[in-house]
Amino acid sequence: MTDVVLPLTVDEWHQAIASKASSTAEVVAGTLEELGIRPQPVLPRARTLNVESIKIVGVKQVKGVESSFSFEWSSLQEGLWALYSQGNSKGKTSILSTIRASLQGRFPGRIKRDVWSWISFVEVGFAVDSVPYVVSLKKQPGEVDEANASAALLRCSNDQSVCLYSGPAGEGLSGALEDVFMDELGFDRFHAYKSAQGLIVEHGWPAMSSALFISGPGPAIFGDHLEDGLPIRLIQMFIGLPWVSTYTAVSSALKRAKNLQERATETAQTETAKVAARVAELQAQHEEKNRELSGLPDRRKLRFELDKLDCELARAQAEVTLKRNELEVARERAQESTASHIQSRRLLQQAKDEAAAGYVFRRLKPVCCPACEGGLEPGRFDVEAVETCGLCGSSDLPLELASAADFCEMEAAVRDSEATKKEALAGVNKAERALSCAEESRTGCLLELQQAEKALSSADRSETLLREIAVIEARLEELNVFSAGEKTIDPESEIPRILKVAEKITKEMMESMQAEIMSEVEAQVFGLAERFGVRNLESISFKAHRMDLRQGGVDLTFGGLNAGENLRMRIATALAALKVARSRGFGRHPGLLILDSPAASEMSTEDFTALIGAVGATVMEIPGVQVIVGAVMRPELDQIVAKDHRKGVMGSEGLF
């Protein structure tokens, strides 16, 4: 127990939270109300819930044979009641399951499917602090869909009936019954946070009412549900601890707030990482586009070069034309010099030929005259050799002397013409080389011009790149602005801070009474469990989400018990919670307990007798308590359960 003075009222609770959370009572109250957290400071008043009657009507079908049946059990009230048969499968479990389905508003619930199909009418009467209620259901025999069954919930007071619900036997009926019991019995819903779904769930009447029914071994020590620590929470609720539901609501809200903060932080970190990755990606694209842009030609420079190349091409073309004309002149000169040289040679040769022919002709000794063919005088050419022509009488010089005298000038002319020819041919070669160089220069200039024109005529990629670069820069700027404006999640923001303080204070307020009461519950459970036949039991203690035991020198949990021990421990816990709740005068246990076939799990006659005896003693000690036991008929029941509190069949008969 804490030494700190704890608040007693709701206002004091709000003020204590505000003081430690650096807030105000008004802000605390508004925050908790907005989160649906209701304070529950008052020690509860015990109310009683008794089943008063049950009626089941239907048509049974067994091997194709139909037979009508009707079961009715009325005038029930507080005390110990037994529903028995001389064997199993006689209808006890079906009747008790019908009571459970009626109190929870959940049909068919645990009613067997074949029995559910036989039923045509159900009516269960119960009373909360002597205020009667009736649940009724009607459907056609053979119908198994509860949506096709009509149900009603009536409250009877001062000989008047008020209809609280009328409609299909579904969620509407279960919701109406939950509202009735939660309000009448002073229960409040438990809250639990499901981190996987990120939701706060509520546990109401279905979870709480499960603690009123024990139909065999089960996974939970109290009730039917293990999730969210419900067994211990139900015990705390039933024994009357204040602030229990408030604590679960605050704790669940805090877990949700922390989870949302963690998710928000993770999301922010993820988004920051995504932004950083995106910035790096865009920067890489920006650099790549700039590199590509820098590798593209400068179109303005290209246009300038194009004008320059046009001028150079024009000059090159003029040079080619000039050199071509010079070549033509050189060729004409060479042609003329060649012709002159040929002519001078021809003249020289002709002169030489003529001189040689004349000499030869003059050396001839004709016998007659070529003109008249008259014969010459005999011996005209025999007297002596003369150097005169026999015809014309001219003197005949030697051939060498004649050539030297006549050909000197002509040979000089041939030499001059040959030199002129060679000079002209050399001029042609030079002109051809000059023309070739001019044409090569023009071709190079033309290729450069064509390349420049091709670059200019191609699509202007630079404009596209500039637009893409501008888009990338805009995105980078936007991401930088987003990163600069991103808010940091404050782990100590006001709502989590208020909830953290509220959880601590509420837990201290709840635990200020819990230790003593839970110690009493543990003692009661230990004593009852030993009486019911749980052997070698050394200690029992309830923890936040489980029950720890020491048995035979070994530490174990409730889940480690065998089926028989499991059932005995569940019954012992139910009776202990009932006794402690009622003995202190402020528990919430409604005093109803329904046990279905407790002797079925290997329970000896002695253990069964002890169990029924403990139940009977509890009923006798506490007014308003009602326990209904479904069991196979045993002599032990005669000693403990009054005859008018028993209903059953003997032999092979069934209850319906």
XYZ file of C-alpha atoms in Angstrom:
656
model
C 0.000 0.000 0.000
C 1.333 3.441 -0.885
C 2.170 6.004 1.798
C 1.005 8.848 -0.427
C -2.378 10.346 0.422
C -4.586 9.287 -2.477
C -7.559 11.250 -3.813
C -11.021 10.094 -2.800
C -13.333 12.039 -5.120
C -13.402 12.606 -8.861
C -12.459 16.272 -8.448
C -9.505 15.323 -6.257
C -8.495 12.751 -8.863
C -8.571 15.369 -11.628
C -6.621 17.820 -9.493
C -3.964 15.236 -8.558
C -3.450 14.351 -12.223
C -3.289 18.015 -13.239
C -0.736 18.794 -10.536
C 1.675 16.056 -11.632
C 1.040 16.510 -15.369
C 1.667 20.294 -15.309
C -1.853 20.957 -16.515
C -5.171 22.149 -15.126
C -8.067 20.153 -13.683
C -10.359 21.469 -16.419
C -8.003 20.325 -19.182
C -7.560 16.928 -17.501
C -11.320 16.431 -17.111
C -11.977 17.467 -20.699
C -9.213 15.238 -22.075
C -10.365 12.164 -20.143
C -13.998 12.746 -21.048
C -13.086 13.146 -24.710
C -11.262 9.815 -24.549
C -14.307 8.118 -22.991
C -12.641 7.534 -19.616
C -15.182 7.553 -16.806
C -14.117 7.651 -13.148
C -15.499 4.876 -10.950
C -14.604 5.840 -7.392
C -17.653 4.552 -5.496
C -17.605 1.195 -3.748
C -20.352 -0.737 -5.567
C -23.513 -2.068 -4.025
C -24.026 -5.786 -4.475
C -27.036 -6.676 -6.605
C -28.587 -10.104 -7.025
C -29.419 -11.960 -10.204
C -31.691 -15.014 -9.953
C -33.117 -17.220 -12.675
C -36.838 -17.637 -11.899
C -38.161 -19.857 -14.673
C -37.357 -21.569 -17.933
C -39.660 -22.982 -20.563
C -38.664 -24.770 -23.763
C -41.153 -26.013 -26.360
C -40.416 -27.701 -29.648
C -40.643 -30.672 -31.968
C -37.972 -33.348 -31.645
C -36.846 -35.322 -34.684
C -35.097 -38.608 -33.967
C -34.474 -41.006 -36.845
C -37.236 -39.422 -38.889
C -39.801 -39.583 -36.101
C -41.251 -36.291 -34.877
C -42.495 -35.801 -31.343
C -43.493 -32.661 -29.517
C -41.827 -31.838 -26.242
C -42.132 -29.237 -23.536
C -39.870 -28.552 -20.585
C -40.782 -26.128 -17.829
C -39.089 -25.308 -14.556
C -40.551 -22.474 -12.541
C -40.590 -20.944 -9.078
C -36.812 -20.813 -8.910
C -35.285 -18.344 -6.488
C -32.146 -17.944 -4.417
C -30.503 -21.080 -3.027
C -28.955 -24.255 -4.385
C -30.798 -25.953 -7.237
C -30.065 -29.181 -9.060
C -31.017 -30.296 -12.551
C -30.305 -34.005 -12.768
C -30.777 -37.180 -14.736
C -29.730 -40.780 -14.213
C -27.390 -40.718 -17.174
C -25.739 -38.441 -19.645
C -27.232 -36.936 -22.852
C -30.585 -36.368 -21.176
C -30.826 -32.613 -21.914
C -29.186 -31.015 -18.838
C -26.492 -29.191 -20.829
C -29.027 -28.032 -23.452
C -31.288 -26.526 -20.763
C -28.397 -24.770 -19.006
C -27.054 -23.567 -22.385
C -30.516 -22.151 -23.137
C -30.414 -20.206 -19.852
C -26.987 -18.876 -20.817
C -28.097 -17.903 -24.337
C -31.147 -16.133 -22.898
C -29.157 -14.139 -20.341
C -26.583 -13.134 -22.965
C -29.078 -12.656 -25.798
C -26.926 -14.813 -28.055
C -28.815 -17.612 -29.735
C -28.078 -20.399 -30.348
C -24.937 -19.846 -28.288
C -23.793 -23.196 -26.931
C -27.071 -24.983 -27.638
C -26.386 -28.037 -29.774
C -27.335 -27.494 -33.393
C -29.846 -30.339 -33.508
C -31.553 -29.213 -30.291
C -31.602 -25.612 -31.580
C -33.356 -26.775 -34.743
C -36.041 -28.584 -32.627
C -36.880 -25.547 -30.476
C -39.899 -23.435 -31.403
C -40.318 -21.409 -28.202
C -38.087 -20.345 -25.314
C -39.001 -18.259 -22.305
C -36.594 -17.514 -19.460
C -37.537 -15.385 -16.496
C -34.969 -13.763 -14.219
C -34.929 -11.073 -11.579
C -32.407 -8.354 -10.745
C -32.944 -7.240 -7.151
C -36.487 -8.655 -7.298
C -37.296 -6.774 -10.525
C -38.604 -9.445 -12.950
C -37.499 -9.671 -16.576
C -38.581 -12.106 -19.272
C -36.678 -13.117 -22.426
C -38.714 -14.962 -25.033
C -37.964 -16.368 -28.472
C -40.162 -17.868 -31.173
C -39.231 -19.629 -34.400
C -40.357 -22.442 -36.635
C -39.161 -25.982 -35.756
C -36.277 -26.850 -38.072
C -35.166 -23.244 -38.466
C -31.492 -22.738 -37.569
C -30.960 -19.100 -38.571
C -31.421 -16.872 -35.523
C -32.210 -13.950 -37.817
C -35.477 -15.719 -38.657
C -36.416 -16.007 -34.992
C -38.350 -13.247 -33.234
C -37.359 -12.259 -29.689
C -38.613 -9.959 -26.962
C -37.310 -8.568 -23.668
C -39.858 -7.450 -21.076
C -39.486 -5.816 -17.688
C -42.338 -6.458 -15.281
C -43.002 -4.035 -12.461
C -46.157 -3.242 -10.491
C -48.178 -5.653 -12.611
C -47.095 -3.785 -15.743
C -44.860 -5.033 -18.527
C -42.514 -2.737 -20.421
C -41.122 -3.997 -23.719
C -37.426 -3.191 -23.831
C -36.805 -4.991 -27.107
C -38.812 -6.676 -29.829
C -37.286 -7.926 -33.050
C -34.954 -10.546 -34.550
C -32.930 -12.694 -32.194
C -29.581 -11.175 -33.076
C -27.444 -8.185 -32.151
C -30.477 -6.150 -31.168
C -31.462 -8.612 -28.444
C -27.894 -9.062 -27.170
C -27.418 -5.273 -27.088
C -30.629 -4.736 -25.129
C -29.697 -7.395 -22.555
C -26.186 -5.965 -22.233
C -27.606 -2.513 -21.526
C -29.939 -3.948 -18.880
C -27.327 -5.982 -17.037
C -24.520 -3.419 -17.245
C -26.840 -0.796 -15.797
C -28.698 -2.943 -13.254
C -25.615 -4.721 -11.926
C -23.393 -1.624 -11.830
C -20.829 -3.000 -14.267
C -18.612 -0.867 -16.472
C -16.828 -1.989 -19.609
C -13.203 -3.009 -19.617
C -10.948 -1.372 -22.176
C -8.012 -3.009 -23.906
C -5.710 -1.818 -26.654
C -4.977 -4.010 -29.678
C -1.643 -2.763 -30.958
C -1.816 -4.855 -34.135
C -5.049 -3.136 -35.205
C -4.341 0.142 -33.437
C -7.784 0.005 -31.795
C -9.197 0.191 -28.287
C -11.723 -2.604 -27.755
C -14.317 -2.886 -25.005
C -15.316 -5.979 -23.060
C -18.834 -5.848 -21.688
C -21.594 -8.167 -20.559
C -20.672 -11.207 -22.745
C -17.214 -11.398 -21.137
C -18.494 -10.649 -17.633
C -21.428 -13.034 -17.751
C -19.118 -15.879 -18.840
C -17.809 -15.908 -15.241
C -21.297 -17.001 -14.083
C -21.161 -20.270 -16.081
C -18.744 -23.158 -15.643
C -19.280 -26.041 -18.016
C -15.998 -27.884 -17.683
C -12.244 -27.262 -17.899
C -11.284 -24.092 -19.724
C -8.285 -21.931 -20.610
C -9.235 -19.102 -18.217
C -9.320 -19.331 -14.437
C -12.306 -16.972 -14.309
C -14.693 -16.590 -17.210
C -14.042 -17.846 -20.724
C -11.606 -15.267 -22.123
C -7.827 -15.097 -21.785
C -7.096 -12.021 -23.880
C -6.226 -8.646 -22.347
C -5.811 -10.112 -18.834
C -9.597 -10.518 -18.508
C -9.594 -13.282 -15.837
C -7.849 -11.048 -13.276
C -9.775 -7.958 -14.363
C -13.072 -9.834 -13.924
C -12.083 -10.967 -10.460
C -11.175 -7.384 -9.562
C -14.514 -6.181 -10.929
C -16.573 -8.885 -9.206
C -14.951 -8.436 -5.791
C -15.802 -4.748 -5.948
C -12.496 -2.949 -6.418
C -13.174 0.688 -7.343
C -11.399 2.351 -10.265
C -10.861 -0.992 -12.080
C -12.675 -0.082 -15.287
C -11.249 3.440 -15.072
C -7.745 2.031 -14.834
C -8.252 -0.248 -17.844
C -9.659 2.685 -19.843
C -6.725 4.948 -18.914
C -4.176 2.196 -19.534
C -5.667 1.341 -22.934
C -5.827 5.007 -23.943
C -2.192 5.485 -22.895
C -1.075 2.430 -24.858
C -2.950 3.730 -27.869
C -1.434 7.216 -27.492
C 2.065 5.749 -27.169
C 1.483 3.475 -30.122
C 0.191 6.361 -32.208
C 3.217 8.414 -31.208
C 5.554 5.568 -32.097
C 3.797 5.090 -35.392
C 3.885 8.826 -36.046
C 7.594 8.906 -35.200
C 8.264 5.875 -37.384
C 6.201 7.419 -40.153
C 8.071 10.720 -39.792
C 11.406 8.903 -39.862
C 10.287 6.856 -42.828
C 9.091 9.974 -44.620
C 12.353 11.747 -43.807
C 14.303 8.807 -45.191
C 12.106 8.770 -48.276
C 12.590 12.521 -48.742
C 16.364 12.183 -48.332
C 16.434 9.325 -50.823
C 14.305 11.314 -53.242
C 16.545 14.384 -52.865
C 19.621 12.258 -53.584
C 17.896 10.757 -56.608
C 16.882 14.181 -57.945
C 20.362 15.585 -57.372
C 21.848 12.698 -59.341
C 19.366 13.382 -62.154
C 20.233 17.087 -61.994
C 23.937 16.348 -62.394
C 23.282 13.904 -65.217
C 21.118 16.399 -67.117
C 23.738 19.135 -66.694
C 26.444 16.801 -67.981
C 24.297 15.945 -70.974
C 23.583 19.629 -71.556
C 27.257 20.523 -71.362
C 27.988 17.877 -74.003
C 25.530 19.408 -76.493
C 26.790 21.925 -79.136
C 26.398 25.654 -78.604
C 23.804 26.583 -81.213
C 24.662 30.265 -81.102
C 28.289 29.421 -81.687
C 27.217 27.026 -84.426
C 25.323 29.779 -86.206
C 28.380 32.043 -86.030
C 30.572 29.223 -87.344
C 28.046 28.583 -90.101
C 28.310 32.176 -91.347
C 32.089 31.957 -91.150
C 32.099 28.664 -93.057
C 29.828 30.145 -95.719
C 32.392 32.881 -96.325
C 35.266 30.399 -96.335
C 33.391 28.167 -98.764
C 32.790 31.109 -101.078
C 36.488 32.001 -101.002
C 37.428 28.354 -101.542
C 35.063 28.146 -104.497
C 36.531 31.326 -105.995
C 40.021 29.887 -105.541
C 38.959 26.658 -107.240
C 37.510 28.651 -110.154
C 40.691 30.717 -110.406
C 42.921 27.659 -110.327
C 40.712 25.909 -112.871
C 41.031 28.903 -115.219
C 44.789 29.033 -114.673
C 44.923 25.316 -115.457
C 43.030 25.875 -118.677
C 45.453 28.655 -119.684
C 48.425 26.467 -118.804
C 46.977 23.585 -120.788
C 46.355 25.822 -123.813
C 49.928 27.133 -123.599
C 51.242 23.612 -123.247
C 49.152 22.522 -126.194
C 50.431 25.396 -128.293
C 54.050 24.842 -127.292
C 53.697 21.163 -127.996
C 52.249 21.897 -131.422
C 55.046 24.428 -132.111
C 57.669 21.930 -131.059
C 56.187 19.267 -133.282
C 56.093 21.714 -136.189
C 59.708 22.780 -135.756
C 60.796 19.180 -135.579
C 58.778 18.362 -138.643
C 60.330 21.240 -140.564
C 63.794 20.192 -139.483
C 63.171 16.627 -140.467
C 61.645 17.659 -143.725
C 64.623 19.824 -144.515
C 66.941 17.026 -143.692
C 64.948 14.618 -145.812
C 64.919 16.995 -148.734
C 68.607 17.605 -148.496
C 69.321 13.916 -148.388
C 67.026 13.226 -151.323
C 68.657 15.901 -153.452
C 72.070 14.624 -152.730
C 71.099 11.139 -153.629
C 69.329 12.292 -156.688
C 72.352 14.215 -157.797
C 74.535 11.215 -157.341
C 72.478 9.280 -159.793
C 73.868 8.531 -163.397
C 70.828 8.477 -165.547
C 71.017 6.859 -169.167
C 68.227 8.956 -170.448
C 66.547 12.174 -169.729
C 63.637 11.883 -167.291
C 61.780 14.531 -169.145
C 62.200 13.444 -172.727
C 63.564 9.981 -172.258
C 66.249 10.906 -174.713
C 69.406 8.975 -174.352
C 72.500 10.568 -173.021
C 75.797 10.673 -174.793
C 77.900 7.624 -174.158
C 80.617 8.098 -171.587
C 79.164 11.275 -170.292
C 79.581 10.185 -166.722
C 82.563 7.942 -167.240
C 85.295 10.502 -167.898
C 85.476 11.738 -164.322
C 83.431 12.158 -161.337
C 82.145 15.559 -161.137
C 80.237 17.214 -158.281
C 77.570 18.608 -160.532
C 74.180 17.453 -161.367
C 73.958 15.631 -164.587
C 70.620 17.156 -165.255
C 70.683 20.631 -163.962
C 74.373 21.121 -163.742
C 74.442 22.511 -160.258
C 77.393 21.714 -158.111
C 76.774 19.051 -155.444
C 78.114 19.744 -151.915
C 78.677 16.932 -149.482
C 75.716 16.045 -147.352
C 77.400 16.925 -143.987
C 78.341 20.347 -145.237
C 74.874 20.952 -146.539
C 73.275 19.936 -143.161
C 75.606 22.025 -141.193
C 74.906 24.982 -143.354
C 71.157 24.551 -143.723
C 69.928 22.942 -140.397
C 71.612 25.010 -137.676
C 68.863 27.558 -137.296
C 66.132 24.938 -137.534
C 67.696 22.815 -134.834
C 67.966 25.878 -132.631
C 64.284 26.501 -133.237
C 63.472 22.881 -132.263
C 65.446 23.255 -129.056
C 63.688 26.478 -128.220
C 60.266 24.955 -128.870
C 61.107 21.929 -126.754
C 62.145 24.103 -123.816
C 58.968 26.092 -124.196
C 56.948 22.855 -124.209
C 58.613 21.552 -121.061
C 57.992 24.832 -119.325
C 54.353 24.787 -120.382
C 53.885 21.165 -119.172
C 55.470 22.059 -115.847
C 53.023 24.958 -115.600
C 50.155 22.507 -116.248
C 51.341 20.201 -113.478
C 51.663 23.105 -111.115
C 48.199 24.394 -112.033
C 46.729 20.907 -111.535
C 48.291 20.645 -108.070
C 47.045 24.096 -107.157
C 43.545 23.168 -108.356
C 43.609 19.932 -106.360
C 44.631 21.792 -103.192
C 41.904 24.356 -103.762
C 39.326 21.608 -104.268
C 40.463 19.778 -101.099
C 40.197 22.997 -99.133
C 36.744 23.589 -100.553
C 35.675 19.978 -99.749
C 36.864 20.295 -96.123
C 35.067 23.580 -95.747
C 31.933 22.029 -97.258
C 32.054 19.062 -94.844
C 32.354 21.398 -91.866
C 29.467 23.417 -93.220
C 27.326 20.297 -93.684
C 28.073 19.111 -90.131
C 27.149 22.493 -88.713
C 23.936 22.547 -90.761
C 23.094 19.002 -89.591
C 23.639 19.957 -85.926
C 21.434 23.000 -86.351
C 18.720 21.147 -88.269
C 18.477 18.345 -85.606
C 15.950 18.577 -82.711
C 16.962 21.082 -80.103
C 17.584 18.680 -77.139
C 18.993 21.531 -75.080
C 15.571 23.141 -74.662
C 14.125 19.876 -73.372
C 17.049 19.417 -71.016
C 16.686 22.954 -69.696
C 12.994 22.325 -68.960
C 13.798 19.019 -67.236
C 16.499 20.693 -65.158
C 14.052 23.433 -64.143
C 11.478 20.797 -63.055
C 14.104 18.923 -61.020
C 15.234 22.126 -59.334
C 11.610 22.980 -58.449
C 11.095 19.544 -56.912
C 14.304 19.856 -54.928
C 13.205 23.213 -53.614
C 9.795 21.793 -52.641
C 11.383 18.847 -50.806
C 13.799 21.156 -49.007
C 10.887 23.326 -47.867
C 9.011 20.194 -46.697
C 12.037 18.960 -44.731
C 12.546 22.361 -43.143
C 8.866 22.584 -42.114
C 8.527 19.012 -40.819
C 7.471 18.927 -37.177
C 9.158 16.731 -34.618
C 6.902 14.427 -32.607
C 7.024 15.430 -28.962
C 7.068 12.265 -26.823
C 5.968 14.335 -23.811
C 2.986 16.031 -25.461
C 0.052 16.878 -23.225
C -2.346 13.963 -23.806
C 0.221 11.162 -23.259
C 1.581 13.075 -20.279
C -1.878 13.354 -18.705
C -2.637 9.684 -19.391
C 0.709 8.570 -17.975
C 0.074 10.395 -14.724
C -3.575 9.266 -14.642
C -2.550 5.635 -15.076
C -0.043 5.843 -12.235
C -2.428 7.575 -9.822
C -5.412 5.357 -10.731
C -3.346 2.208 -10.335
C -2.227 3.347 -6.875
C -5.846 4.097 -5.937
C -6.982 0.670 -7.122
C -4.081 -1.190 -5.557
C -4.538 0.560 -2.224
C -7.377 -1.916 -1.567
C -6.394 -4.700 -3.922
C -3.611 -6.342 -1.958
C -5.749 -7.118 1.080
C -8.800 -8.258 -0.890
C -6.812 -10.376 -3.366
C -4.982 -11.992 -0.463
C -8.358 -13.020 0.927
C -9.412 -14.359 -2.480
C -6.193 -16.383 -2.783
C -6.779 -17.893 0.675
C -10.369 -18.819 -0.171
C -9.308 -20.380 -3.522
C -6.550 -22.361 -1.830
C -8.878 -23.757 0.840
C -11.664 -24.649 -1.609
C -9.256 -26.215 -4.124
C -7.871 -28.530 -1.437
C -11.418 -29.488 -0.370
C -12.301 -30.240 -4.023
C -9.392 -32.671 -4.420
C -6.482 -30.625 -5.876
C -3.604 -32.586 -4.338
C -0.169 -31.390 -3.151
C -1.135 -27.739 -3.446
C 1.339 -25.504 -1.608
C 0.512 -21.912 -2.637
C -1.564 -19.781 -5.010
C -1.047 -16.200 -6.146
C -2.794 -14.069 -8.744
C -0.569 -12.015 -11.052
C -1.434 -9.326 -13.561
C -2.307 -11.755 -16.361
C -2.204 -15.219 -14.786
C -2.431 -17.360 -11.690
C 0.780 -18.930 -10.347
C 0.754 -22.105 -8.254
C 3.217 -24.258 -6.418
C 2.256 -27.901 -6.426
C 4.388 -30.798 -5.262
C 7.487 -28.593 -5.002
C 7.134 -27.351 -8.592
C 6.159 -23.882 -9.780
C 3.542 -23.841 -12.532
C 0.684 -21.788 -13.909
C -3.003 -22.501 -14.263
C -2.414 -23.810 -17.788
C -0.185 -26.554 -16.427
C -2.992 -28.288 -14.471
C -4.708 -31.410 -15.753
C -8.374 -31.304 -16.811
C -9.758 -32.386 -13.420
C -7.612 -29.934 -11.471
C -8.450 -27.218 -13.999
C -12.189 -27.622 -13.400
C -11.822 -27.792 -9.611
C -9.700 -24.635 -9.600
C -12.199 -22.774 -11.784
C -15.077 -23.683 -9.462
C -12.989 -22.782 -6.403
C -12.139 -19.351 -7.893
C -15.785 -18.665 -8.805
C -16.970 -19.515 -5.271
C -14.097 -17.575 -3.676
C -14.874 -14.439 -5.686
C -18.563 -14.805 -4.774
C -17.842 -15.259 -1.058
C -15.331 -12.395 -0.821
C -17.539 -10.043 -2.821
C -20.582 -10.693 -0.665
C -18.741 -10.859 2.645
C -17.363 -7.325 2.260
C -20.703 -5.833 1.290
C -19.517 -3.928 -1.776
C -18.760 -6.597 -4.382
C -20.349 -6.629 -7.822
C -20.869 -10.387 -8.086
C -24.589 -10.837 -8.845
C -24.691 -14.103 -6.870
C -25.599 -16.387 -9.791
C -23.466 -19.445 -10.566
C -24.380 -22.246 -12.968
C -22.286 -25.429 -12.893
C -22.731 -27.953 -15.698
C -21.725 -31.536 -14.866
C -18.881 -30.744 -12.454
C -18.342 -34.430 -11.666
C -17.612 -35.322 -15.281
C -13.845 -34.553 -15.056
C -12.702 -37.539 -13.012
C -14.171 -36.225 -9.759
C -14.462 -38.831 -7.026
C -17.537 -39.196 -4.818
C -15.682 -37.584 -1.915
C -14.538 -34.622 -4.011
C -18.003 -34.155 -5.503
C -19.533 -34.281 -2.037
C -17.007 -31.685 -0.847
C -17.745 -29.475 -3.825
C -21.517 -29.604 -3.436
C -21.110 -29.157 0.321
C -18.973 -26.012 -0.204
C -21.499 -24.662 -2.665
C -24.361 -25.372 -0.281
C -22.506 -23.725 2.618
C -21.832 -20.606 0.506
C -25.478 -20.412 -0.466
C -26.556 -20.769 3.150
C -24.101 -18.087 4.315
C -24.966 -15.381 1.805
C -28.514 -14.285 1.058
C -29.515 -13.762 -2.544
C -27.054 -16.287 -3.967
C -28.384 -18.798 -6.482
C -26.421 -21.800 -7.738
C -27.817 -24.203 -10.339
C -25.974 -27.479 -10.755
C -26.497 -29.864 -13.644
C -25.349 -33.332 -12.677
C -25.887 -37.043 -12.940
C -28.079 -38.132 -10.035
C -26.062 -39.093 -6.945
C -27.141 -39.778 -3.362
C -24.953 -36.852 -2.248
C -27.442 -34.445 -3.854
C -30.222 -35.701 -1.570
C -28.220 -34.686 1.480
C -27.425 -31.153 0.269
C -30.116 -30.044 -2.207
C -33.673 -29.802 -0.946
C -36.185 -31.957 -2.781
C -38.242 -29.015 -3.977
C -35.036 -27.501 -5.392
C -34.432 -30.470 -7.662
C -35.768 -31.259 -11.092
C -34.805 -34.330 -12.995
C -35.636 -37.655 -14.530
C -34.745 -41.221 -13.692
C -34.050 -44.211 -15.829
C -33.843 -43.756 -19.586
C -36.109 -40.717 -19.731
C -34.885 -37.378 -20.918
C -35.633 -33.945 -19.525
C -37.403 -33.101 -22.813
